[in-house]
Coordinates of C-alpha atoms and ligand atoms in Angstrom, one line a residue:
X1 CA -14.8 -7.4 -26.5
X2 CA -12.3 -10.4 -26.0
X3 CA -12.4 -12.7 -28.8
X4 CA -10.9 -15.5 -29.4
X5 CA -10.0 -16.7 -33.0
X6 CA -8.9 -20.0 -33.6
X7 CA -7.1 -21.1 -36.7
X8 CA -5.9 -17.9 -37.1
X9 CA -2.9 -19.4 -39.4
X10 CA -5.4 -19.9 -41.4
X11 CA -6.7 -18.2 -44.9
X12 CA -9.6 -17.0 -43.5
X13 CA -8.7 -17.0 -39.6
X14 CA -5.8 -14.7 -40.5
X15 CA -8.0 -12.1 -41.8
X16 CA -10.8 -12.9 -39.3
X17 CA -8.3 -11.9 -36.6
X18 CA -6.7 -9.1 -38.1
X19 CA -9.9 -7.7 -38.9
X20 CA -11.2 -8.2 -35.0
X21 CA -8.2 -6.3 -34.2
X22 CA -8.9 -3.1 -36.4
X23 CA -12.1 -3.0 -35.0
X24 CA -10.9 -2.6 -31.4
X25 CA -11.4 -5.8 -30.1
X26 CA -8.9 -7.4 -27.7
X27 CA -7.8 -10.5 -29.9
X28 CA -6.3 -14.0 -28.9
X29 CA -5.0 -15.7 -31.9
X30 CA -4.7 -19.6 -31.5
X31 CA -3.3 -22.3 -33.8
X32 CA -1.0 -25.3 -33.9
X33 CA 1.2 -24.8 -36.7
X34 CA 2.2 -28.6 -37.0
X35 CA -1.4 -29.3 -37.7
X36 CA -1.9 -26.7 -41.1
X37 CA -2.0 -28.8 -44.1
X38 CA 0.0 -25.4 -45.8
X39 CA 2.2 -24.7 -42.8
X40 CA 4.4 -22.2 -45.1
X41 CA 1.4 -19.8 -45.4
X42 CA 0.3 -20.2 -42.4
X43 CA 3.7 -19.7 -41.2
X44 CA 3.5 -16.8 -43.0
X45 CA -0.2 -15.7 -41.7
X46 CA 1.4 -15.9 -38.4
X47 CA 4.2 -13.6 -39.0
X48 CA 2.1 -10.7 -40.4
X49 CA -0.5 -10.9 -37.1
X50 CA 3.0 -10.9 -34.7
X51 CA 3.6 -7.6 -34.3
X52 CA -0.4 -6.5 -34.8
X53 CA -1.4 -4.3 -31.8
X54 CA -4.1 -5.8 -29.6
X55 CA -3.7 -9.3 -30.7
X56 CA -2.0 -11.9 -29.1
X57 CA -0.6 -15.2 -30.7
X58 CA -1.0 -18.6 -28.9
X59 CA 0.0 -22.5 -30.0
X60 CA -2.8 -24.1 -29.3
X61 CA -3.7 -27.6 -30.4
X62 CA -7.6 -27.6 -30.0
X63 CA -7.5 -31.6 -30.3
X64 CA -5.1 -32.2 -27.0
X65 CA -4.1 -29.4 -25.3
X66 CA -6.1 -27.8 -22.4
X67 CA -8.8 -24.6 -23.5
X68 CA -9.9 -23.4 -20.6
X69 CA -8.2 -20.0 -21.4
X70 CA -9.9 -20.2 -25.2
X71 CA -13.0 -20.1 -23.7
X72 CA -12.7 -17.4 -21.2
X73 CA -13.7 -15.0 -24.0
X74 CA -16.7 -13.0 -24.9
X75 CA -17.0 -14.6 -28.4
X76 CA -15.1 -17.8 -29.7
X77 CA -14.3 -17.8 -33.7
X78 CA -14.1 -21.0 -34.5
X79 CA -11.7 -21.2 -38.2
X80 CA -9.5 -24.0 -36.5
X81 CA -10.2 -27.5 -38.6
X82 CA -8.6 -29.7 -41.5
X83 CA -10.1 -27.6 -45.0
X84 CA -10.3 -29.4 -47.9
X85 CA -12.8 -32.2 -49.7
X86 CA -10.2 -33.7 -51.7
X87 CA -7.6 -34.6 -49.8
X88 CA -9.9 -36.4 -46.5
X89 CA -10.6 -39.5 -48.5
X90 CA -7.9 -42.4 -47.7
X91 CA -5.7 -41.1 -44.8
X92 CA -7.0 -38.1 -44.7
X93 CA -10.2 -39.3 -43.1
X94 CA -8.1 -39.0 -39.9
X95 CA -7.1 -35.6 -40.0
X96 CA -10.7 -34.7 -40.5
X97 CA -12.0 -36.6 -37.6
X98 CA -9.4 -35.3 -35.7
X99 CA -9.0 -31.6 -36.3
X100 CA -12.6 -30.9 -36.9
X101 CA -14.8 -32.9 -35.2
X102 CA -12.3 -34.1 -32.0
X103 CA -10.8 -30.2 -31.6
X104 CA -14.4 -28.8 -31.9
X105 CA -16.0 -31.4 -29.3
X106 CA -13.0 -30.2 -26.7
X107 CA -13.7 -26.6 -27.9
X108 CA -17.3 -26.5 -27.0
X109 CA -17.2 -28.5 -24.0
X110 CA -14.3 -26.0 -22.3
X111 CA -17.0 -23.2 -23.3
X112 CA -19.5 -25.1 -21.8
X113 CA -17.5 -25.8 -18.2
X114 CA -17.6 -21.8 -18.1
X115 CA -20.6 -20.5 -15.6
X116 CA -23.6 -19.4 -17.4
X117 CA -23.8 -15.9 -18.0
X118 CA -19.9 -16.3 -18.6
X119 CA -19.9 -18.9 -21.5
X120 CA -18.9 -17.5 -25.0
X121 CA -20.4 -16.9 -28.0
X122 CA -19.0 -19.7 -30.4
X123 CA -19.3 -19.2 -34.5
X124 CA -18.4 -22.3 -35.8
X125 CA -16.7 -22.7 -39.2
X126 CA -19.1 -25.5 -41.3
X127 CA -19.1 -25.7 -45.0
X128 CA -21.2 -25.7 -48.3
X129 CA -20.1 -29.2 -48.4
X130 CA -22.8 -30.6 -45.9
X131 CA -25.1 -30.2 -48.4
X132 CA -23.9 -32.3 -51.7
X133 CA -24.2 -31.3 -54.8
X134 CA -27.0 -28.5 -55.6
X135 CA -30.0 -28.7 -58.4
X136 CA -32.3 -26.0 -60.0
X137 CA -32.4 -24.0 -56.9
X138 CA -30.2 -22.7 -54.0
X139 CA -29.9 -24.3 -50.8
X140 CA -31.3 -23.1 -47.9
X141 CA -30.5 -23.8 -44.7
X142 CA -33.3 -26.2 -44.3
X143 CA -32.4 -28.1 -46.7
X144 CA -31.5 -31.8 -46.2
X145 CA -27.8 -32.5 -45.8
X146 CA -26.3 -35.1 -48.5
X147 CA -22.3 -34.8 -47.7
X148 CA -20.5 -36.7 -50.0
X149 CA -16.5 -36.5 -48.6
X150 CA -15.1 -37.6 -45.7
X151 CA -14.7 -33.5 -44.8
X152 CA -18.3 -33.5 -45.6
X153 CA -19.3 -35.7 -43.1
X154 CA -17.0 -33.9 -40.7
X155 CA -18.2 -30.4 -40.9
X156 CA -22.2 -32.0 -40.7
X157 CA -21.0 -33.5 -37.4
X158 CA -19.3 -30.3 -36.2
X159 CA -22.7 -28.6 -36.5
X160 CA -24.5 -31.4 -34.6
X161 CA -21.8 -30.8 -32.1
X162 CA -22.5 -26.8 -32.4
X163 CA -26.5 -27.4 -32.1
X164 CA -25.7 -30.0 -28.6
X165 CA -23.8 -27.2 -27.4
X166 CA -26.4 -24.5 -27.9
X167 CA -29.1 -26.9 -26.2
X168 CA -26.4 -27.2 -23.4
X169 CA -26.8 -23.3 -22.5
X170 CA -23.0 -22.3 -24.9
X171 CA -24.8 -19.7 -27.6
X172 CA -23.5 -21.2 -31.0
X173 CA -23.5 -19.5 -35.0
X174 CA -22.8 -22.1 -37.4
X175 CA -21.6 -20.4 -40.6
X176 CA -21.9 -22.6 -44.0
X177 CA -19.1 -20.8 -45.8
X178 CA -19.2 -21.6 -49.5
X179 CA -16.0 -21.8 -51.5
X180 CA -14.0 -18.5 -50.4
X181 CA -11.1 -16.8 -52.4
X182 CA -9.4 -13.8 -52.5
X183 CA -5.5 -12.4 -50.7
X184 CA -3.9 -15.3 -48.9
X185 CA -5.7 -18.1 -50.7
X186 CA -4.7 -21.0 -49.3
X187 CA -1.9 -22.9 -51.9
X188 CA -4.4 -26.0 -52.3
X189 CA -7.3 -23.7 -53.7
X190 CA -8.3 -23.7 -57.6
X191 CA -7.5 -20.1 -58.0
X192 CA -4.5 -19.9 -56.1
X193 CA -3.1 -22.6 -58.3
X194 CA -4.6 -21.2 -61.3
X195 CA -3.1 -17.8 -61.0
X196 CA 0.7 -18.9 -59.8
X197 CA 0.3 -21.5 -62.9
X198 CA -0.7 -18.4 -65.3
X199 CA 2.3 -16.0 -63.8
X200 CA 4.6 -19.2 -64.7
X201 CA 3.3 -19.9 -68.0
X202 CA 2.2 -23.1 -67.1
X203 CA -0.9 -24.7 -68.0
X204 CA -3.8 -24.5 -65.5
X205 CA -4.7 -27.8 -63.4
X206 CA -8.6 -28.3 -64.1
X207 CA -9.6 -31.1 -62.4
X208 CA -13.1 -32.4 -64.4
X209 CA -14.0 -30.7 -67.1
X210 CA -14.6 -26.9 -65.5
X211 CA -18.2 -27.7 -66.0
X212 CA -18.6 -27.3 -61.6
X213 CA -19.9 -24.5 -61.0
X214 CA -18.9 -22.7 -57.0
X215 CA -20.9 -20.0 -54.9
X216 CA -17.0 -18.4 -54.9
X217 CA -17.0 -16.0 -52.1
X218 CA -14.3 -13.3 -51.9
X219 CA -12.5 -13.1 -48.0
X220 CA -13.7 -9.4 -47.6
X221 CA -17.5 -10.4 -47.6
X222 CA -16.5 -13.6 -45.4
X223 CA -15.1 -11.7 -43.0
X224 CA -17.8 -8.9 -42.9
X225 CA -20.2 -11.5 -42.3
X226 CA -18.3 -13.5 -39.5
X227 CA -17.7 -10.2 -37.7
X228 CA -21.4 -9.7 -38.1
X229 CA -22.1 -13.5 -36.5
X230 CA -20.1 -12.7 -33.5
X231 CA -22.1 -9.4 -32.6
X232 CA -25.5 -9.3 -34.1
X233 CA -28.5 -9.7 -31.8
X234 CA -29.9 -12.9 -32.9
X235 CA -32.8 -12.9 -30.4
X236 CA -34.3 -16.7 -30.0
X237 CA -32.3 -19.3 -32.1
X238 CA -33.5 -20.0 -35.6
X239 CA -34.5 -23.4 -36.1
X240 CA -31.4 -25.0 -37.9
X241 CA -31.6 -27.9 -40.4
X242 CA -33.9 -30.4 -41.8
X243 CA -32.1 -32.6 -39.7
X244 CA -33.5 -33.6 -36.4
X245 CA -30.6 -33.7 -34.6
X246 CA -30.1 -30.1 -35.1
X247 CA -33.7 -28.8 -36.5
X248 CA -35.4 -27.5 -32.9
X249 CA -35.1 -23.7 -31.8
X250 CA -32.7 -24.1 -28.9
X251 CA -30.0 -25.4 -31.1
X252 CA -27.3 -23.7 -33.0
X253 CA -28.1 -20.6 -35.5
X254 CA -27.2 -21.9 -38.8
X255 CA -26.3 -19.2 -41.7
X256 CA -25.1 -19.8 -45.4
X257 CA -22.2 -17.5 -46.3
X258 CA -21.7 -17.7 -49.9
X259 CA -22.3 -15.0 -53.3
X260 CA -25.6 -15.6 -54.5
X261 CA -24.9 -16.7 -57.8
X262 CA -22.6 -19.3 -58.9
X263 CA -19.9 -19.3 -61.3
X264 CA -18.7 -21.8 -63.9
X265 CA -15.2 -22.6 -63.3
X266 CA -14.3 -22.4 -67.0
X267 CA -16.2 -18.3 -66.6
X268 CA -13.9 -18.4 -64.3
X269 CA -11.0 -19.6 -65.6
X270 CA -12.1 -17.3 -68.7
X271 CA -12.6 -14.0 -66.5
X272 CA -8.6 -14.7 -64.7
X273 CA -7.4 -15.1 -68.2
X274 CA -8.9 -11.9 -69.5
X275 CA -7.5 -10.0 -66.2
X276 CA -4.0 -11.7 -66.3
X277 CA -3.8 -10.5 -70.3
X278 CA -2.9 -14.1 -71.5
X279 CA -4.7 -16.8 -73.2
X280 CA -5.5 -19.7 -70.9
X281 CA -3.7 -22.8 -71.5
X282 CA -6.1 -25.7 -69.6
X283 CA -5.2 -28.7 -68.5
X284 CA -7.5 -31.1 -67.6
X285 CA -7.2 -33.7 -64.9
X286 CA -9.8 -36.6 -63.6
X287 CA -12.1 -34.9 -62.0
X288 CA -11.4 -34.9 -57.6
X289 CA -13.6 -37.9 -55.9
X290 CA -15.9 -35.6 -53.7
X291 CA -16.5 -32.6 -56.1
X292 CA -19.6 -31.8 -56.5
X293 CA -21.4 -30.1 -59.9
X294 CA -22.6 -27.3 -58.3
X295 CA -22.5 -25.0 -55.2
X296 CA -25.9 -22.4 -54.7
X297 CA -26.2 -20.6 -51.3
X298 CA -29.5 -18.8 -50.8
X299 CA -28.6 -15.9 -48.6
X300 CA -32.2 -14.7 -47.3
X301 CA -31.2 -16.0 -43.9
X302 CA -28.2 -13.9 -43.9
X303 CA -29.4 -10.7 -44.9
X304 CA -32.4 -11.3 -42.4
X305 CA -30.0 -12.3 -39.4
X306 CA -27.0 -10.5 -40.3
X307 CA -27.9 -7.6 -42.6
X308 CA -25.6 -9.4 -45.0
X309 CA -25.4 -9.9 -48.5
X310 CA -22.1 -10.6 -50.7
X311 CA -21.1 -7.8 -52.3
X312 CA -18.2 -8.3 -54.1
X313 CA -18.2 -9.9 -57.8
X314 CA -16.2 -12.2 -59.4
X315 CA -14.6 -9.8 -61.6
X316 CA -13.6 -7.0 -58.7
X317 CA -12.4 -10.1 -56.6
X318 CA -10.0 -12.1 -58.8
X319 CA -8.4 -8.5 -59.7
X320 CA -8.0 -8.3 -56.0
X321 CA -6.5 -12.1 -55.7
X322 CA -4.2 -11.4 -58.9
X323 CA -3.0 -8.1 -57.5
X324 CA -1.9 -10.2 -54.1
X325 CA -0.4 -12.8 -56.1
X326 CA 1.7 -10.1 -58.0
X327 CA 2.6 -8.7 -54.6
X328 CA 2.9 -11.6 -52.7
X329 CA 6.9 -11.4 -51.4
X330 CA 5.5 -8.6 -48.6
X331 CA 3.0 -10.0 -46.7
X332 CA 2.0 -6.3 -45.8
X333 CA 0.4 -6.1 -48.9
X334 CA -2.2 -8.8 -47.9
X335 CA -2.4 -6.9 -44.3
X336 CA -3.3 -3.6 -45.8
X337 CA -6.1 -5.3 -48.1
X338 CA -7.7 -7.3 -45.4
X339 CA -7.7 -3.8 -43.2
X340 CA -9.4 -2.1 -46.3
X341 CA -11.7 -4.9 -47.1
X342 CA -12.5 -5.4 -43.4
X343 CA -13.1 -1.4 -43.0
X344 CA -15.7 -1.6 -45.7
Ligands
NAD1 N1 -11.5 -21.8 -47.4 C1 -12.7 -22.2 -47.8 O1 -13.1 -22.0 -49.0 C2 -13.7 -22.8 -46.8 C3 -15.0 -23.1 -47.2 C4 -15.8 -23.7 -46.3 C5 -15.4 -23.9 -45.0 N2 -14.1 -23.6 -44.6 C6 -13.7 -23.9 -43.2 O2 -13.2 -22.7 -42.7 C7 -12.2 -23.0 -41.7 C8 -10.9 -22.2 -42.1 O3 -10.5 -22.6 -43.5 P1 -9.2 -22.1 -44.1 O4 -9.4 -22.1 -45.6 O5 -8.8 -20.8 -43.5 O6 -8.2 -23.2 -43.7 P2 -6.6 -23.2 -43.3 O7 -6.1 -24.5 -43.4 O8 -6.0 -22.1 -44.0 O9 -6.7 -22.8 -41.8 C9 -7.0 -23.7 -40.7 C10 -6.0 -23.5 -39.6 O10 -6.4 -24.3 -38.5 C11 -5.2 -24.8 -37.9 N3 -5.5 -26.0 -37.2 C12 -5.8 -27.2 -37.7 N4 -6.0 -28.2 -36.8 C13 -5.8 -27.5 -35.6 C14 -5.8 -28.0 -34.3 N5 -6.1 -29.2 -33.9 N6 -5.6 -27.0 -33.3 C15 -5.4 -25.7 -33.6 N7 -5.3 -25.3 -34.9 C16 -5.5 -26.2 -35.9 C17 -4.2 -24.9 -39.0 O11 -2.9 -24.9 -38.5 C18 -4.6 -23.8 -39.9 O12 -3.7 -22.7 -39.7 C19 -12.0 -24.5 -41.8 O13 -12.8 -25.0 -40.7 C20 -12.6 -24.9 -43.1 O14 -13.1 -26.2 -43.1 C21 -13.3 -23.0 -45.5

């Protein structure tokens, strides 16, 4: 199969491609590297997919450049986009609009010039975020959307842009990734910054009081269920979301992709501590405009479409994050546990 993945500079496009590769596919990376809001690990991504056979690298930038050879693929992966709820308020706002909703809009429409029978399959990258904060029960998929960040807003509009496209005739899978971690972290993340603080002996940045609580959702299980979303025989589109721009059958296939059951970030925090061997030294900052109190992904959708359920825990997946960290000057030590993961 030719796939295309884009963002693959990216935490999770890195491993995304990778992964493609190992399972045989003929891979076309894609990324602008002046657009990654952590350009020295995606630097880095790039540099451990260079040399991977059956995968080949190209600087794209999805928001100006021409795609007509992205979308001359048998599935598009979509991982391209400005990450992060935090840091779109302000000026950031820009980079959202620009990188996810402006880049996915020329994305979709260079799939869509394609002649049918010939346009790609496109899994799209979307986010927990869309739905705001969650109460006493998970969210489903149906669910109304509440977005409550600038990036927020962003990924609900990628996903209207998805579900336009799949009324269009270009086959989209929208995947509501919930907050992911494991090798590779990007530098922004909690744990990321909670485990290099820990190694340093420095306190760890909480921002709020830990209270929040995230579906946290190790790489491995993301990646096994992207793979799954670019080859699984989804047979007539599921209707997508409450929302009626998106809600009828034709439009886009919309999945969560999170662990089942939240975690505290203080159990967390708690559970790294106990791993590390040292006794957490917290400190706590205003809590991040945006952040929401708690994260819940009901997976039923998933395991029906995809045959997918999370598998990994938060204890077996921190180890796995820690043991990068520790490891961290050869990148090939991330390689070999994305191939391992992804193999599972
Ligand atoms: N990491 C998470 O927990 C998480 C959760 C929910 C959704 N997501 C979404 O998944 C996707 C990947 O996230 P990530 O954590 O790997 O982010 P990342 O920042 O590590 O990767 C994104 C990559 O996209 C590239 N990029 C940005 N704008 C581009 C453009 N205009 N043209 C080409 N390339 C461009 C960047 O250079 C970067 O390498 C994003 O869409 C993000 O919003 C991530």
């Amino acid at each position: 199969m030719r796939v295309v993945v884009t963002g693959a500079g990216g935490f999770i496009g890195g491993h995304v491609a990778e992964a493609m590769a190992l399972a045989g596919h003929e891979v076309l990376a894609a990324d602008a590297l002046g657009r990654s809001a952590t350009p020295a690990a995606a630097r880095a991504n790039l540099a451990a997919l260079a040399d991977h056979p059956g995968l080949t690298l190209v600087e794209a930038d999805l928001a100006v450049d021409d795609l007509t050879r992205l979308a001359e693929a048998d599935v598009v992966v979509h991982l391209a986009g400005r990450p992060g709820v935090r840091t779109s308020f302000g000026a950031g706002a820009a980079e959202v609009e620009r990188d996810n909703v402006t880049a996915t809009r020329r994305l979709l429409a260079a799939c869509a010039e394609r002649p049918p029978g010939r346009r790609p399959r496109v899994v799209v990258a979307s986010s927990s975020s869309v739905y705001g904060s969650a109460g006493d029960r998970p969210h489903r998929e149906d669910d109304p959307l509440r977005p409550a960040s600038p990036y927020a807003v962003s990924k609900a509009a990628v996903e209207r842009l998805a579900a336009q496209a799949a009324r269009g005739g270009v086959p989209t899978v929208v995947l509501r990734y919930f907050s992911v971690y494991g090798p590779r972290q990007r530098p922004d993340m909690a744990f990321h910054r909670f485990i290099d603080a820990a190694l340093g002996g420095r306190p760890l940045p909480v921002l709020g009081d830990g209270g929040q609580s995230r579906a946290f959702t190790h790489i491995s299980d993301i990646v096994t269920a992207t793979l799954a979303a670019a080859t699984a025989e989804l047979g007539t589109a599921e209707p997508g979301t409450s929302d009626p721009a998106t809600s009828d059958p034709a439009a886009a296939t919309v999945i969560n992709v999170g662990h089942a059951e939240p975690v505290q970030v203080r159990t967390a925090i708690a559970l790294l501590a106990d791993l590390l061997g040292v006794r957490p030294h917290v400190r706590h900052y205003e809590r991040a405009p945006g952040d929401v109190s708690r994260t819940w992904a009901d997976t039923e959708r998933a395991a029906r479409l995809l045959g997918w359920r999370a598998r990994v825990g938060p204890a077996e997946g921190l180890a796995d994050q820690i043991a990068w960290h520790r490891g961290r000057e050869t990148w090939a030590t991330g390689a070999r546990e994305a191939a391992r993961w992804g193999a599972r």
